[in-house]
Amino acid sequence: MMQRNNNGLVSLNNELKTRLQAMDQQAQWGDALTARLTAEAEHPRVVVGEISDPHVPSGSHQQQSSYMDKLQQLLTQRQPSQTQQNQPQ
């Protein structure tokens, strides 16, 4: 009788271990999915410069910011001359 009881407990223990491993795997997948979705959601903000990319060295952000400032200046300087060209004479 005790042997049968012991075998039942061993079987239940193995089943619970298997379930726990499956739940742990699901939790890891959930964490990975959350991290991926967060990165995907932040990507457009990184592209437009609202936030910095944690995978890019900090000096690169200064170069990118400087480049964006120069680009904005060029666009601002160019707009008045284009406006004059588009006006009827």
PDB file of C-alpha atoms in Angstrom:
ATOM      1  CA  MET A   1       0.000   0.000   0.000  1.00  0.00           C
ATOM      2  CA  MET A   2       2.790   2.406   0.910  1.00  0.00           C
ATOM      3  CA  GLN A   3       4.660   1.561  -2.275  1.00  0.00           C
ATOM      4  CA  ARG A   4       1.606   2.447  -4.383  1.00  0.00           C
ATOM      5  CA  ASN A   5       1.183   5.686  -2.437  1.00  0.00           C
ATOM      6  CA  ASN A   6       4.864   6.498  -2.938  1.00  0.00           C
ATOM      7  CA  ASN A   7       4.632   5.793  -6.689  1.00  0.00           C
ATOM      8  CA  GLY A   8       1.601   8.068  -6.926  1.00  0.00           C
ATOM      9  CA  LEU A   9       3.467  10.880  -5.174  1.00  0.00           C
ATOM     10  CA  VAL A  10       6.521  10.432  -7.416  1.00  0.00           C
ATOM     11  CA  SER A  11       4.285  10.549 -10.477  1.00  0.00           C
ATOM     12  CA  LEU A  12       2.495  13.666  -9.196  1.00  0.00           C
ATOM     13  CA  ASN A  13       5.841  15.279  -8.357  1.00  0.00           C
ATOM     14  CA  ASN A  14       7.133  14.628 -11.889  1.00  0.00           C
ATOM     15  CA  GLU A  15       3.960  16.050 -13.406  1.00  0.00           C
ATOM     16  CA  LEU A  16       4.214  19.180 -11.259  1.00  0.00           C
ATOM     17  CA  LYS A  17       7.885  19.616 -12.218  1.00  0.00           C
ATOM     18  CA  THR A  18       6.936  19.389 -15.894  1.00  0.00           C
ATOM     19  CA  ARG A  19       4.162  21.956 -15.435  1.00  0.00           C
ATOM     20  CA  LEU A  20       6.519  24.273 -13.557  1.00  0.00           C
ATOM     21  CA  GLN A  21       9.095  24.041 -16.353  1.00  0.00           C
ATOM     22  CA  ALA A  22       6.401  24.851 -18.924  1.00  0.00           C
ATOM     23  CA  MET A  23       5.220  27.842 -16.880  1.00  0.00           C
ATOM     24  CA  ASP A  24       8.803  29.055 -16.490  1.00  0.00           C
ATOM     25  CA  GLN A  25       9.330  28.763 -20.250  1.00  0.00           C
ATOM     26  CA  GLN A  26       6.127  30.727 -20.894  1.00  0.00           C
ATOM     27  CA  ALA A  27       7.280  33.434 -18.476  1.00  0.00           C
ATOM     28  CA  GLN A  28      10.623  33.676 -20.302  1.00  0.00           C
ATOM     29  CA  TRP A  29       8.832  33.937 -23.658  1.00  0.00           C
ATOM     30  CA  GLY A  30       6.549  36.601 -22.210  1.00  0.00           C
ATOM     31  CA  ASP A  31       9.537  38.598 -20.950  1.00  0.00           C
ATOM     32  CA  ALA A  32      11.278  38.295 -24.313  1.00  0.00           C
ATOM     33  CA  LEU A  33       8.113  39.325 -26.145  1.00  0.00           C
ATOM     34  CA  THR A  34       7.631  42.308 -23.848  1.00  0.00           C
ATOM     35  CA  ALA A  35      11.225  43.417 -24.408  1.00  0.00           C
ATOM     36  CA  ARG A  36      10.861  43.054 -28.180  1.00  0.00           C
ATOM     37  CA  LEU A  37       7.564  44.955 -28.285  1.00  0.00           C
ATOM     38  CA  THR A  38       9.016  47.719 -26.122  1.00  0.00           C
ATOM     39  CA  ALA A  39      11.988  48.036 -28.481  1.00  0.00           C
ATOM     40  CA  GLU A  40       9.664  48.092 -31.508  1.00  0.00           C
ATOM     41  CA  ALA A  41       7.497  50.756 -29.880  1.00  0.00           C
ATOM     42  CA  GLU A  42      10.522  52.927 -29.058  1.00  0.00           C
ATOM     43  CA  HIS A  43      12.145  52.571 -32.493  1.00  0.00           C
ATOM     44  CA  PRO A  44      10.160  55.374 -34.181  1.00  0.00           C
ATOM     45  CA  ARG A  45      10.949  57.684 -31.268  1.00  0.00           C
ATOM     46  CA  VAL A  46      14.660  56.859 -31.595  1.00  0.00           C
ATOM     47  CA  VAL A  47      14.529  57.557 -35.331  1.00  0.00           C
ATOM     48  CA  VAL A  48      13.039  61.030 -34.854  1.00  0.00           C
ATOM     49  CA  GLY A  49      15.380  61.749 -31.958  1.00  0.00           C
ATOM     50  CA  GLU A  50      12.829  61.964 -29.135  1.00  0.00           C
ATOM     51  CA  ILE A  51      14.807  59.430 -27.116  1.00  0.00           C
ATOM     52  CA  SER A  52      18.297  58.015 -27.397  1.00  0.00           C
ATOM     53  CA  ASP A  53      19.058  54.518 -28.563  1.00  0.00           C
ATOM     54  CA  PRO A  54      20.588  52.557 -25.665  1.00  0.00           C
ATOM     55  CA  HIS A  55      22.596  50.455 -28.141  1.00  0.00           C
ATOM     56  CA  VAL A  56      24.398  53.455 -29.678  1.00  0.00           C
ATOM     57  CA  PRO A  57      27.436  54.996 -27.917  1.00  0.00           C
ATOM     58  CA  SER A  58      26.714  58.390 -26.374  1.00  0.00           C
ATOM     59  CA  GLY A  59      29.162  60.242 -28.663  1.00  0.00           C
ATOM     60  CA  SER A  60      27.158  59.127 -31.677  1.00  0.00           C
ATOM     61  CA  HIS A  61      24.097  60.964 -30.377  1.00  0.00           C
ATOM     62  CA  GLN A  62      26.046  64.217 -30.344  1.00  0.00           C
ATOM     63  CA  GLN A  63      27.134  63.648 -33.940  1.00  0.00           C
ATOM     64  CA  GLN A  64      23.580  62.815 -34.970  1.00  0.00           C
ATOM     65  CA  SER A  65      22.218  65.866 -33.159  1.00  0.00           C
ATOM     66  CA  SER A  66      24.827  68.085 -34.821  1.00  0.00           C
ATOM     67  CA  TYR A  67      23.969  66.605 -38.207  1.00  0.00           C
ATOM     68  CA  MET A  68      20.250  67.161 -37.625  1.00  0.00           C
ATOM     69  CA  ASP A  69      20.901  70.786 -36.571  1.00  0.00           C
ATOM     70  CA  LYS A  70      22.907  71.438 -39.745  1.00  0.00           C
ATOM     71  CA  LEU A  71      20.237  69.795 -41.870  1.00  0.00           C
ATOM     72  CA  GLN A  72      17.558  71.946 -40.256  1.00  0.00           C
ATOM     73  CA  GLN A  73      19.630  75.081 -40.912  1.00  0.00           C
ATOM     74  CA  LEU A  74      20.068  74.150 -44.570  1.00  0.00           C
ATOM     75  CA  LEU A  75      16.359  73.509 -44.968  1.00  0.00           C
ATOM     76  CA  THR A  76      15.499  76.794 -43.289  1.00  0.00           C
ATOM     77  CA  GLN A  77      17.929  78.704 -45.521  1.00  0.00           C
ATOM     78  CA  ARG A  78      16.623  77.007 -48.635  1.00  0.00           C
ATOM     79  CA  GLN A  79      12.922  77.588 -48.004  1.00  0.00           C
ATOM     80  CA  PRO A  80      12.865  81.373 -48.661  1.00  0.00           C
ATOM     81  CA  SER A  81      14.594  80.999 -52.028  1.00  0.00           C
ATOM     82  CA  GLN A  82      12.135  78.288 -53.064  1.00  0.00           C
ATOM     83  CA  THR A  83       9.232  80.470 -51.983  1.00  0.00           C
ATOM     84  CA  GLN A  84      10.505  83.290 -54.198  1.00  0.00           C
ATOM     85  CA  GLN A  85      10.798  80.928 -57.161  1.00  0.00           C
ATOM     86  CA  ASN A  86       7.241  79.698 -56.716  1.00  0.00           C
ATOM     87  CA  GLN A  87       5.699  83.183 -56.572  1.00  0.00           C
ATOM     88  CA  PRO A  88       4.108  84.461 -59.811  1.00  0.00           C
ATOM     89  CA  GLN A  89       5.976  87.318 -61.464  1.00  0.00           C
TER      90      GLN A  89
END
